[in-house]
Amino acid sequence: MAKTKKVVQLMPTDIKEELLKKYPPKVARKRAQQIMINEATESEAPPEILANVRTIPGIITMRGCTYAGCKGVIMGPTRDIVNITHGPIGCGFYSWLTRRNQTDAGTDGENYMPYCFSTDMQDQDIIFGGEKKLAAAIQEAYDLFHPKGICIFATCPVGLIGDDIHAVAKKMKAKFGDCNVFAFSCEGYKGVSQSAGHHIANNQVFSHLVGENETPKEGKYKINLLGEYNIGGDGFEIDRILKKCGITNISTFSGNSTYDQFASAQHADLNTVMCHRSINYVADMLETKYGIPWIKVNFIGAKSTAKSLRKIAEYFADQELIDRVEAVIAEEMPDVDAVAADVRQRTEGKTAMLFVGGSRAHHYQDLFAEMGMKTLSAGYEFAHRDDYEGREVLPNLTVDADSRNIEEIEVEADEKLYSPRKTEAEYKALEEAGFKFKHYEGMNDQMDKGTLVIDDLNQYEADKLVELLKPDIFCAGIKEKFSIQKLGIPMKQLHSYDSGGPYAGFKGAINFYKEIDRLVSSKVWSYMKAPWQESPELTATFVWE
Amino acid sequence: MALLRHTPTEIKERKALTINPAKTCQPIGAMYAALGIHGCLPHSHGSQGCCAYHRSTLTRHYKEPISAATSSFTEGASVFGGQANLIQAINNIFTVYEPEAIAVHTTCLSETIGDDLNQIFDKAQKTGKVPEGKTCLGAPTPSYVGSHVTGFSNMVKAMAQLAEPTGKKNHKVNVIPGWVEPADMGEIKRLAQMVGVDITLFPDTDGVLNAPLTGEYKMFPEGGVTIKELKGCGDAMGTLALGEWCSADAARWLDAKCKVPCTVLDMPFGLAATDRFIDVLRTVAGVTVPDSVAFERGQLVDMISDMHQYFYGKRVAIWGDPDQLISMCEFLVSLDMQPVYVVTGTPGKKFEARIKEICADKPFEVKVKAKGDMFLMHQWIKNEPVDLLIGNTYGKYIARDEDIPLLRWGFPILDRQGHQYFPTVGYKGGLRLLEKILTLLLDRKDRDDPETRFELVL
Ligand code: SF4
Ligand code: SF4
């Protein structure tokens, strides 16, 4: 007998109260500011949300650390750089192949991603300093592999004992001459989450790599794809579509990326930003230094993909491209629509919750919408206010101690390489036609009135939310997966997917529809009680003899 | 093209660079051990990234929720010490999650700062942050010393240190199983029950990390050794520590401080090690081993003799943790297999000596390295191949490159299931290991044999 769902209608305010009830007063006060009921009244904007602040000690958080954001997320997917973790063995070990970044080793065959390099610091290194060992490790890596680049990542104790990793990197780079060595001060304690690590990584890539290759790249419509990490092959699918449209992707930051892609990024004529959180500052820097404008795109969801392609075509304002893009969309959509129509019979009206990263919780709502599914509650693991409320709030963001210790680099127009991609008049014409540069409206905008937007959700609140609202599917990371599933709710991992993908682009949308259909239509969730547990009352007994 | 295409055959000594480690850091071991205490929430004292990594890796290995909290250090805490964070954490944890106990381990960060857990617990206690009847225990686990195995051992020792001897023996035997799977812990309990010995097993993750799906989520499932049982372990008749690296410290501490005599044994993987475990267990408890145990043993011997022709002379490369490797090597050698390459990332000279001793006077030469890495092992394999790999999931890259079958055994296993449910310790576990090895070798033979030699009966 299938269990019937609770029919009690809960008000968002009740839910919020329920989530906060058990906390000590100080914790409750802070969490109250991070749990927002998305309801704008006629005259006022939705309330502010507290984001990008420290996790409360003792609260089981979903977050990771700065190192994870830097080494794991941003630099991890670059195949021809040797990434050496400077620290005790753990950090390097855990970030070894665990993020499902796929890569194509290309014709040169260079691929260091299956390797884990570490200085494996020992107590004597902590006491006497680890710079010598680091220099020796860099030398050994160079002698073994002769890579184009070697990157160094600092872990917590390195910052504490004060190893000057940048000086070591500089010295080794000068010594080799043919290998770019640079370092990242991405100690785990530095920021409040992975987000700080993204920032540190991007700054260094921008300062040490971008612009190095001065040979222009072929291609009529040249773009960069920023904030796409090729989890489960997403980047491959986007590349397939771009190629089909005749658009040249110079560099992806940083899924399936190479040294040369980063080094050539300045040759693109448009930057397209996927994950706003992890990379919006790179887009800004590329614009300031080289004159390349940027737009927000989203290739998660078939309609969003089509929309993003049209946006790119509109920017280049070339009829040939516009026609080509339309032809591709027309060719790809029928397959997508067919699968959507099929799964919709089972997914329509079902509900989802998404608590992922710094843009995915937003992007994936498009896919659910395409299946007729409603998002009841969503939030980010490590976003800032602009990811929720839109970039308009940027000037109002306060700088606290945690954001202050992430270096902001000053960028100026490059004397030689800066060139505006369009004339003032052209830009103006585009904007007047409704084209938006440098724009991201944030997640809240898309979410229904009365839904709950929750920043830095923790395990306790996740389990409570699921108990109260019984969504048909919950999306978060691997750490949350099994506690949600124990509750009998299917859980889809949306950070690194764990299995499946790609979910980007047209083919990805098809994959996602089928995957969600599998999860929400599965019988598995009906097996939890044995027949005798479903109705434990004894109605009759047999008497033997 | 090979996945590990950059690994050269030429072996050069490396002094500073570890490539593809065969170990990880202390706290993850402490976290796993703490999950084997009933009603206990592990807590990582340091910045939150470590905790996230440890939870993710344990989750992927066990496919179970791994709840653990963190002190979420700020830059300030890194400079001024983490006392305020930990006290706040203790308060929040007891209020929100209501565990019976909090088991705190340090990270390389809090260790480097020099936070003193016991002093912080004291302060928490005095300021009323620890509710009546609840327990805080702690273990130092600096990640720049030893490995995840050391962290496990340190937390197990902290568990032993909860002992409150009454001076009256309780007729139980402490068994410290070491870092084995939940299913293995269950099997050790089953064997002890068969022999008729009442044991306190700690840690005990059986029922915690192989919990059923019921539609209810319990942060603290039924299983695990209770704090009360741990307090009583000072009154036991004796302690059996399975594994020098994982378990001996705790047992020796109980011996020295509570006068509970201890015996350190190998982990009961394979025939001989299981024999010794049963034999010592019955001696300590003063009981007679029933025939049912001999029956199971006989089944294992039967399978060894039936299939010996396929094991004989096969060359094996094996990596993982010292205690497991020692027993496995002994088992392989007893089958006339040849563990030619043995690598652990966990330091310890004794390990190399022990492996060499096990393989002495055998018709092969063993290359063994403690503080080694999988890059080196792969280089050995490239120079002189093997027939079988035994180790964790990370070996799949070598397996594919070199086209060698891989038996997944050890930690972590990220891409297969079963280790939580099916034991590999004891006689039954031995049978399972043999079955797996046999299947791998025979599947391989079936794949490779020429048509003329492809046969129905093997
Ligand atoms: S910082 Fe230390 S404790 Fe944390 S994951 Fe890294 S090695 Fe392990
Ligand atoms: S998409 Fe999500 S997981 Fe990825 S970098 Fe952005 S925020 Fe992180």
PDB file of N, CA, C and O in Angstrom, chain B residues 45 81-87 90 115-127 130:
ATOM      1  N   HIS B  45      38.287  19.304  14.944  1.00  0.00           N
ATOM      2  CA  HIS B  45      38.680  20.599  15.486  1.00  0.00           C
ATOM      3  C   HIS B  45      39.701  21.249  14.566  1.00  0.00           C
ATOM      4  O   HIS B  45      40.895  20.919  14.587  1.00  0.00           O
ATOM      5  N   GLY B  81      43.997  30.659  18.690  1.00  0.00           N
ATOM      6  CA  GLY B  81      43.617  29.378  19.278  1.00  0.00           C
ATOM      7  C   GLY B  81      42.139  29.116  19.109  1.00  0.00           C
ATOM      8  O   GLY B  81      41.332  30.030  18.944  1.00  0.00           O
ATOM      9  N   GLY B  82      41.790  27.846  19.159  1.00  0.00           N
ATOM     10  CA  GLY B  82      40.431  27.475  18.805  1.00  0.00           C
ATOM     11  C   GLY B  82      39.526  27.170  19.971  1.00  0.00           C
ATOM     12  O   GLY B  82      38.463  26.591  19.801  1.00  0.00           O
ATOM     13  N   GLN B  83      39.918  27.586  21.174  1.00  0.00           N
ATOM     14  CA  GLN B  83      39.116  27.248  22.351  1.00  0.00           C
ATOM     15  C   GLN B  83      37.676  27.761  22.247  1.00  0.00           C
ATOM     16  O   GLN B  83      36.730  27.016  22.474  1.00  0.00           O
ATOM     17  N   ALA B  84      37.529  29.028  21.871  1.00  0.00           N
ATOM     18  CA  ALA B  84      36.184  29.611  21.804  1.00  0.00           C
ATOM     19  C   ALA B  84      35.334  28.841  20.800  1.00  0.00           C
ATOM     20  O   ALA B  84      34.169  28.544  21.058  1.00  0.00           O
ATOM     21  N   ASN B  85      35.924  28.502  19.660  1.00  0.00           N
ATOM     22  CA  ASN B  85      35.170  27.760  18.636  1.00  0.00           C
ATOM     23  C   ASN B  85      34.716  26.405  19.153  1.00  0.00           C
ATOM     24  O   ASN B  85      33.583  25.998  18.932  1.00  0.00           O
ATOM     25  N   LEU B  86      35.593  25.710  19.844  1.00  0.00           N
ATOM     26  CA  LEU B  86      35.244  24.359  20.287  1.00  0.00           C
ATOM     27  C   LEU B  86      34.175  24.406  21.376  1.00  0.00           C
ATOM     28  O   LEU B  86      33.235  23.603  21.362  1.00  0.00           O
ATOM     29  N   ILE B  87      34.297  25.353  22.272  1.00  0.00           N
ATOM     30  CA  ILE B  87      33.282  25.441  23.331  1.00  0.00           C
ATOM     31  C   ILE B  87      31.919  25.784  22.732  1.00  0.00           C
ATOM     32  O   ILE B  87      30.906  25.189  23.083  1.00  0.00           O
ATOM     33  N   ILE B  90      30.623  22.628  21.083  1.00  0.00           N
ATOM     34  CA  ILE B  90      30.118  21.634  22.038  1.00  0.00           C
ATOM     35  C   ILE B  90      28.705  22.006  22.476  1.00  0.00           C
ATOM     36  O   ILE B  90      27.797  21.180  22.504  1.00  0.00           O
ATOM     37  N   ASP B 115      46.384  23.654  20.384  1.00  0.00           N
ATOM     38  CA  ASP B 115      45.185  23.562  21.232  1.00  0.00           C
ATOM     39  C   ASP B 115      45.221  22.293  22.083  1.00  0.00           C
ATOM     40  O   ASP B 115      45.548  21.222  21.583  1.00  0.00           O
ATOM     41  N   ASP B 116      44.848  22.437  23.354  1.00  0.00           N
ATOM     42  CA  ASP B 116      44.859  21.294  24.264  1.00  0.00           C
ATOM     43  C   ASP B 116      43.414  20.857  24.512  1.00  0.00           C
ATOM     44  O   ASP B 116      42.655  21.520  25.217  1.00  0.00           O
ATOM     45  N   LEU B 117      43.034  19.742  23.922  1.00  0.00           N
ATOM     46  CA  LEU B 117      41.635  19.314  23.974  1.00  0.00           C
ATOM     47  C   LEU B 117      41.141  19.118  25.401  1.00  0.00           C
ATOM     48  O   LEU B 117      40.040  19.551  25.752  1.00  0.00           O
ATOM     49  N   ASN B 118      41.938  18.451  26.215  1.00  0.00           N
ATOM     50  CA  ASN B 118      41.462  18.151  27.570  1.00  0.00           C
ATOM     51  C   ASN B 118      41.199  19.407  28.387  1.00  0.00           C
ATOM     52  O   ASN B 118      40.239  19.491  29.134  1.00  0.00           O
ATOM     53  N   GLN B 119      42.055  20.368  28.181  1.00  0.00           N
ATOM     54  CA  GLN B 119      41.864  21.626  28.905  1.00  0.00           C
ATOM     55  C   GLN B 119      40.575  22.318  28.423  1.00  0.00           C
ATOM     56  O   GLN B 119      39.811  22.862  29.226  1.00  0.00           O
ATOM     57  N   ILE B 120      40.321  22.225  27.123  1.00  0.00           N
ATOM     58  CA  ILE B 120      39.096  22.844  26.585  1.00  0.00           C
ATOM     59  C   ILE B 120      37.852  22.102  27.085  1.00  0.00           C
ATOM     60  O   ILE B 120      36.858  22.723  27.470  1.00  0.00           O
ATOM     61  N   PHE B 121      37.926  20.767  27.141  1.00  0.00           N
ATOM     62  CA  PHE B 121      36.798  19.985  27.678  1.00  0.00           C
ATOM     63  C   PHE B 121      36.503  20.402  29.118  1.00  0.00           C
ATOM     64  O   PHE B 121      35.355  20.527  29.532  1.00  0.00           O
ATOM     65  N   ASP B 122      37.575  20.568  29.843  1.00  0.00           N
ATOM     66  CA  ASP B 122      37.461  20.971  31.241  1.00  0.00           C
ATOM     67  C   ASP B 122      36.690  22.269  31.376  1.00  0.00           C
ATOM     68  O   ASP B 122      35.768  22.414  32.165  1.00  0.00           O
ATOM     69  N   LYS B 123      37.092  23.206  30.537  1.00  0.00           N
ATOM     70  CA  LYS B 123      36.448  24.517  30.543  1.00  0.00           C
ATOM     71  C   LYS B 123      34.975  24.382  30.142  1.00  0.00           C
ATOM     72  O   LYS B 123      34.089  24.984  30.756  1.00  0.00           O
ATOM     73  N   ALA B 124      34.703  23.559  29.133  1.00  0.00           N
ATOM     74  CA  ALA B 124      33.329  23.363  28.671  1.00  0.00           C
ATOM     75  C   ALA B 124      32.494  22.760  29.792  1.00  0.00           C
ATOM     76  O   ALA B 124      31.344  23.139  30.022  1.00  0.00           O
ATOM     77  N   GLN B 125      33.074  21.830  30.481  1.00  0.00           N
ATOM     78  CA  GLN B 125      32.396  21.167  31.594  1.00  0.00           C
ATOM     79  C   GLN B 125      32.074  22.191  32.682  1.00  0.00           C
ATOM     80  O   GLN B 125      30.935  22.284  33.142  1.00  0.00           O
ATOM     81  N   LYS B 126      33.092  22.971  33.041  1.00  0.00           N
ATOM     82  CA  LYS B 126      32.937  23.943  34.132  1.00  0.00           C
ATOM     83  C   LYS B 126      31.928  25.026  33.790  1.00  0.00           C
ATOM     84  O   LYS B 126      31.279  25.583  34.672  1.00  0.00           O
ATOM     85  N   THR B 127      31.814  25.352  32.496  1.00  0.00           N
ATOM     86  CA  THR B 127      30.876  26.411  32.132  1.00  0.00           C
ATOM     87  C   THR B 127      29.504  25.845  31.757  1.00  0.00           C
ATOM     88  O   THR B 127      28.682  26.535  31.150  1.00  0.00           O
ATOM     89  N   VAL B 130      28.435  20.961  28.880  1.00  0.00           N
ATOM     90  CA  VAL B 130      28.292  19.520  28.685  1.00  0.00           C
ATOM     91  C   VAL B 130      27.178  19.025  29.612  1.00  0.00           C
ATOM     92  O   VAL B 130      27.333  19.021  30.823  1.00  0.00           O
TER      93      VAL B 130
END
